[in-house]
Amino acid sequence: MDADRIEDNHQSQFTKHTLKELPPVMNPDWDRVAACEPYFAVIPTAEHLRANLTPDGEEAFYAEGERLVHWMFDVIKPLAPDFSPVAALDYGCGPGRLALALAEYAGVVKAVD
């Protein structure tokens, strides 16, 4: 996939692809993909393209991150009742969907993309 075409015509290019078909994370073009369409890079659906993303859609995007993090802690709690992280690392954070939710549980969150 030609990264220049993605940047110039991101909507038509992205609606035809899934993350499996996009450049791998270690490919320098991935940064250009994520820079063009940060929400789509996380959830590759047409509604997550910048041209289609509404304020309600953005709110739902982050709410889904909160639900996922709450679920993870619900799974951990019975196994480790005293689990209370001092810090969390969200590596590959994109727009921070999980990092923001992790802040409810950890004293410090580092988000690296």
JSON list of C-alpha atoms in Angstrom, two decimals:
[
{"chain": "A", "resi": 1, "resn": "MET", "atom": "CA", "xyz": [0.00, 0.00, 0.00]},
{"chain": "A", "resi": 2, "resn": "ASP", "atom": "CA", "xyz": [1.40, 3.40, -0.96]},
{"chain": "A", "resi": 3, "resn": "ALA", "atom": "CA", "xyz": [1.59, 5.61, 2.13]},
{"chain": "A", "resi": 4, "resn": "ASP", "atom": "CA", "xyz": [1.40, 8.81, 0.04]},
{"chain": "A", "resi": 5, "resn": "ARG", "atom": "CA", "xyz": [-1.95, 7.67, -1.37]},
{"chain": "A", "resi": 6, "resn": "ILE", "atom": "CA", "xyz": [-3.15, 6.97, 2.18]},
{"chain": "A", "resi": 7, "resn": "GLU", "atom": "CA", "xyz": [-2.22, 10.46, 3.28]},
{"chain": "A", "resi": 8, "resn": "ASP", "atom": "CA", "xyz": [-3.73, 12.14, 0.22]},
{"chain": "A", "resi": 9, "resn": "ASN", "atom": "CA", "xyz": [-6.89, 10.07, -0.03]},
{"chain": "A", "resi": 10, "resn": "HIS", "atom": "CA", "xyz": [-7.26, 8.44, 3.39]},
{"chain": "A", "resi": 11, "resn": "GLN", "atom": "CA", "xyz": [-11.02, 7.94, 3.45]},
{"chain": "A", "resi": 12, "resn": "SER", "atom": "CA", "xyz": [-11.33, 5.92, 0.25]},
{"chain": "A", "resi": 13, "resn": "GLN", "atom": "CA", "xyz": [-8.20, 3.92, 1.05]},
{"chain": "A", "resi": 14, "resn": "PHE", "atom": "CA", "xyz": [-9.14, 3.08, 4.63]},
{"chain": "A", "resi": 15, "resn": "THR", "atom": "CA", "xyz": [-12.69, 2.01, 3.94]},
{"chain": "A", "resi": 16, "resn": "LYS", "atom": "CA", "xyz": [-11.27, -0.81, 1.79]},
{"chain": "A", "resi": 17, "resn": "HIS", "atom": "CA", "xyz": [-8.84, -2.21, 4.37]},
{"chain": "A", "resi": 18, "resn": "THR", "atom": "CA", "xyz": [-8.66, -3.79, 7.79]},
{"chain": "A", "resi": 19, "resn": "LEU", "atom": "CA", "xyz": [-5.80, -3.55, 10.26]},
{"chain": "A", "resi": 20, "resn": "LYS", "atom": "CA", "xyz": [-4.51, -6.93, 9.09]},
{"chain": "A", "resi": 21, "resn": "GLU", "atom": "CA", "xyz": [-3.91, -5.41, 5.67]},
{"chain": "A", "resi": 22, "resn": "LEU", "atom": "CA", "xyz": [-2.37, -2.17, 6.91]},
{"chain": "A", "resi": 23, "resn": "PRO", "atom": "CA", "xyz": [1.40, -1.84, 7.30]},
{"chain": "A", "resi": 24, "resn": "PRO", "atom": "CA", "xyz": [2.84, -3.61, 10.36]},
{"chain": "A", "resi": 25, "resn": "VAL", "atom": "CA", "xyz": [3.71, -1.55, 13.42]},
{"chain": "A", "resi": 26, "resn": "MET", "atom": "CA", "xyz": [7.45, -1.70, 12.76]},
{"chain": "A", "resi": 27, "resn": "ASN", "atom": "CA", "xyz": [6.95, -0.23, 9.29]},
{"chain": "A", "resi": 28, "resn": "PRO", "atom": "CA", "xyz": [7.63, 3.54, 9.19]},
{"chain": "A", "resi": 29, "resn": "ASP", "atom": "CA", "xyz": [4.47, 3.96, 7.11]},
{"chain": "A", "resi": 30, "resn": "TRP", "atom": "CA", "xyz": [2.43, 2.88, 10.16]},
{"chain": "A", "resi": 31, "resn": "ASP", "atom": "CA", "xyz": [3.15, 6.25, 11.79]},
{"chain": "A", "resi": 32, "resn": "ARG", "atom": "CA", "xyz": [1.70, 7.98, 8.75]},
{"chain": "A", "resi": 33, "resn": "VAL", "atom": "CA", "xyz": [-1.39, 5.77, 8.85]},
{"chain": "A", "resi": 34, "resn": "ALA", "atom": "CA", "xyz": [-1.98, 6.44, 12.54]},
{"chain": "A", "resi": 35, "resn": "ALA", "atom": "CA", "xyz": [-1.32, 10.16, 12.06]},
{"chain": "A", "resi": 36, "resn": "CYS", "atom": "CA", "xyz": [-3.96, 10.32, 9.31]},
{"chain": "A", "resi": 37, "resn": "GLU", "atom": "CA", "xyz": [-6.58, 8.20, 11.06]},
{"chain": "A", "resi": 38, "resn": "PRO", "atom": "CA", "xyz": [-5.77, 7.64, 14.77]},
{"chain": "A", "resi": 39, "resn": "TYR", "atom": "CA", "xyz": [-9.21, 6.30, 15.74]},
{"chain": "A", "resi": 40, "resn": "PHE", "atom": "CA", "xyz": [-9.50, 4.08, 12.68]},
{"chain": "A", "resi": 41, "resn": "ALA", "atom": "CA", "xyz": [-6.04, 2.64, 13.39]},
{"chain": "A", "resi": 42, "resn": "VAL", "atom": "CA", "xyz": [-7.47, 1.33, 16.69]},
{"chain": "A", "resi": 43, "resn": "ILE", "atom": "CA", "xyz": [-10.93, 0.29, 15.49]},
{"chain": "A", "resi": 44, "resn": "PRO", "atom": "CA", "xyz": [-10.98, -0.08, 11.69]},
{"chain": "A", "resi": 45, "resn": "THR", "atom": "CA", "xyz": [-14.58, 0.76, 10.89]},
{"chain": "A", "resi": 46, "resn": "ALA", "atom": "CA", "xyz": [-15.89, 3.52, 8.64]},
{"chain": "A", "resi": 47, "resn": "GLU", "atom": "CA", "xyz": [-17.43, 5.35, 11.61]},
{"chain": "A", "resi": 48, "resn": "HIS", "atom": "CA", "xyz": [-13.92, 5.77, 13.09]},
{"chain": "A", "resi": 49, "resn": "LEU", "atom": "CA", "xyz": [-12.58, 7.66, 10.07]},
{"chain": "A", "resi": 50, "resn": "ARG", "atom": "CA", "xyz": [-11.97, 11.33, 10.89]},
{"chain": "A", "resi": 51, "resn": "ALA", "atom": "CA", "xyz": [-14.42, 12.44, 8.22]},
{"chain": "A", "resi": 52, "resn": "ASN", "atom": "CA", "xyz": [-17.18, 10.36, 9.87]},
{"chain": "A", "resi": 53, "resn": "LEU", "atom": "CA", "xyz": [-16.29, 10.67, 13.55]},
{"chain": "A", "resi": 54, "resn": "THR", "atom": "CA", "xyz": [-18.91, 12.58, 15.52]},
{"chain": "A", "resi": 55, "resn": "PRO", "atom": "CA", "xyz": [-18.53, 13.90, 19.08]},
{"chain": "A", "resi": 56, "resn": "ASP", "atom": "CA", "xyz": [-20.81, 11.05, 20.22]},
{"chain": "A", "resi": 57, "resn": "GLY", "atom": "CA", "xyz": [-18.64, 8.56, 18.30]},
{"chain": "A", "resi": 58, "resn": "GLU", "atom": "CA", "xyz": [-15.50, 9.89, 19.94]},
{"chain": "A", "resi": 59, "resn": "GLU", "atom": "CA", "xyz": [-17.14, 9.64, 23.36]},
{"chain": "A", "resi": 60, "resn": "ALA", "atom": "CA", "xyz": [-18.17, 6.06, 22.59]},
{"chain": "A", "resi": 61, "resn": "PHE", "atom": "CA", "xyz": [-14.60, 5.27, 21.47]},
{"chain": "A", "resi": 62, "resn": "TYR", "atom": "CA", "xyz": [-13.18, 6.29, 24.85]},
{"chain": "A", "resi": 63, "resn": "ALA", "atom": "CA", "xyz": [-16.09, 4.71, 26.76]},
{"chain": "A", "resi": 64, "resn": "GLU", "atom": "CA", "xyz": [-15.25, 1.38, 25.12]},
{"chain": "A", "resi": 65, "resn": "GLY", "atom": "CA", "xyz": [-11.68, 1.76, 26.42]},
{"chain": "A", "resi": 66, "resn": "GLU", "atom": "CA", "xyz": [-13.08, 2.33, 29.91]},
{"chain": "A", "resi": 67, "resn": "ARG", "atom": "CA", "xyz": [-15.24, -0.79, 29.63]},
{"chain": "A", "resi": 68, "resn": "LEU", "atom": "CA", "xyz": [-12.26, -2.87, 28.52]},
{"chain": "A", "resi": 69, "resn": "VAL", "atom": "CA", "xyz": [-10.02, -1.65, 31.38]},
{"chain": "A", "resi": 70, "resn": "HIS", "atom": "CA", "xyz": [-12.82, -2.17, 33.94]},
{"chain": "A", "resi": 71, "resn": "TRP", "atom": "CA", "xyz": [-13.30, -5.70, 32.60]},
{"chain": "A", "resi": 72, "resn": "MET", "atom": "CA", "xyz": [-9.56, -6.41, 32.90]},
{"chain": "A", "resi": 73, "resn": "PHE", "atom": "CA", "xyz": [-9.56, -5.30, 36.52]},
{"chain": "A", "resi": 74, "resn": "ASP", "atom": "CA", "xyz": [-12.72, -7.32, 37.21]},
{"chain": "A", "resi": 75, "resn": "VAL", "atom": "CA", "xyz": [-10.82, -10.40, 35.97]},
{"chain": "A", "resi": 76, "resn": "ILE", "atom": "CA", "xyz": [-7.71, -9.58, 38.04]},
{"chain": "A", "resi": 77, "resn": "LYS", "atom": "CA", "xyz": [-9.46, -8.74, 41.35]},
{"chain": "A", "resi": 78, "resn": "PRO", "atom": "CA", "xyz": [-10.60, -12.30, 42.26]},
{"chain": "A", "resi": 79, "resn": "LEU", "atom": "CA", "xyz": [-7.14, -13.63, 41.44]},
{"chain": "A", "resi": 80, "resn": "ALA", "atom": "CA", "xyz": [-5.23, -10.89, 43.28]},
{"chain": "A", "resi": 81, "resn": "PRO", "atom": "CA", "xyz": [-7.59, -9.02, 45.64]},
{"chain": "A", "resi": 82, "resn": "ASP", "atom": "CA", "xyz": [-4.88, -6.62, 46.81]},
{"chain": "A", "resi": 83, "resn": "PHE", "atom": "CA", "xyz": [-3.78, -5.72, 43.28]},
{"chain": "A", "resi": 84, "resn": "SER", "atom": "CA", "xyz": [-3.38, -1.98, 43.10]},
{"chain": "A", "resi": 85, "resn": "PRO", "atom": "CA", "xyz": [-0.88, -0.84, 40.48]},
{"chain": "A", "resi": 86, "resn": "VAL", "atom": "CA", "xyz": [1.36, 2.08, 41.30]},
{"chain": "A", "resi": 87, "resn": "ALA", "atom": "CA", "xyz": [2.04, 2.66, 37.61]},
{"chain": "A", "resi": 88, "resn": "ALA", "atom": "CA", "xyz": [0.80, 1.44, 34.24]},
{"chain": "A", "resi": 89, "resn": "LEU", "atom": "CA", "xyz": [2.32, 1.49, 30.76]},
{"chain": "A", "resi": 90, "resn": "ASP", "atom": "CA", "xyz": [0.14, 1.74, 27.67]},
{"chain": "A", "resi": 91, "resn": "TYR", "atom": "CA", "xyz": [2.58, 0.88, 24.89]},
{"chain": "A", "resi": 92, "resn": "GLY", "atom": "CA", "xyz": [1.15, 1.58, 21.47]},
{"chain": "A", "resi": 93, "resn": "CYS", "atom": "CA", "xyz": [-1.42, 3.89, 23.01]},
{"chain": "A", "resi": 94, "resn": "GLY", "atom": "CA", "xyz": [-2.64, 5.63, 19.86]},
{"chain": "A", "resi": 95, "resn": "PRO", "atom": "CA", "xyz": [-5.08, 8.33, 20.95]},
{"chain": "A", "resi": 96, "resn": "GLY", "atom": "CA", "xyz": [-4.97, 7.07, 24.56]},
{"chain": "A", "resi": 97, "resn": "ARG", "atom": "CA", "xyz": [-8.21, 5.11, 24.75]},
{"chain": "A", "resi": 98, "resn": "LEU", "atom": "CA", "xyz": [-6.82, 2.72, 27.40]},
{"chain": "A", "resi": 99, "resn": "ALA", "atom": "CA", "xyz": [-4.35, 5.13, 29.03]},
{"chain": "A", "resi": 100, "resn": "LEU", "atom": "CA", "xyz": [-7.13, 7.44, 30.15]},
{"chain": "A", "resi": 101, "resn": "ALA", "atom": "CA", "xyz": [-9.08, 4.54, 31.62]},
{"chain": "A", "resi": 102, "resn": "LEU", "atom": "CA", "xyz": [-5.97, 3.11, 33.33]},
{"chain": "A", "resi": 103, "resn": "ALA", "atom": "CA", "xyz": [-5.56, 6.42, 35.17]},
{"chain": "A", "resi": 104, "resn": "GLU", "atom": "CA", "xyz": [-8.52, 5.41, 37.37]},
{"chain": "A", "resi": 105, "resn": "TYR", "atom": "CA", "xyz": [-6.51, 2.45, 38.68]},
{"chain": "A", "resi": 106, "resn": "ALA", "atom": "CA", "xyz": [-2.85, 3.47, 38.64]},
{"chain": "A", "resi": 107, "resn": "GLY", "atom": "CA", "xyz": [-1.16, 6.41, 40.29]},
{"chain": "A", "resi": 108, "resn": "VAL", "atom": "CA", "xyz": [0.93, 7.08, 37.18]},
{"chain": "A", "resi": 109, "resn": "VAL", "atom": "CA", "xyz": [0.21, 6.11, 33.58]},
{"chain": "A", "resi": 110, "resn": "LYS", "atom": "CA", "xyz": [2.82, 6.39, 30.85]},
{"chain": "A", "resi": 111, "resn": "ALA", "atom": "CA", "xyz": [1.40, 6.30, 27.35]},
{"chain": "A", "resi": 112, "resn": "VAL", "atom": "CA", "xyz": [3.83, 5.69, 24.51]},
{"chain": "A", "resi": 113, "resn": "ASP", "atom": "CA", "xyz": [2.87, 5.39, 20.87]}
]
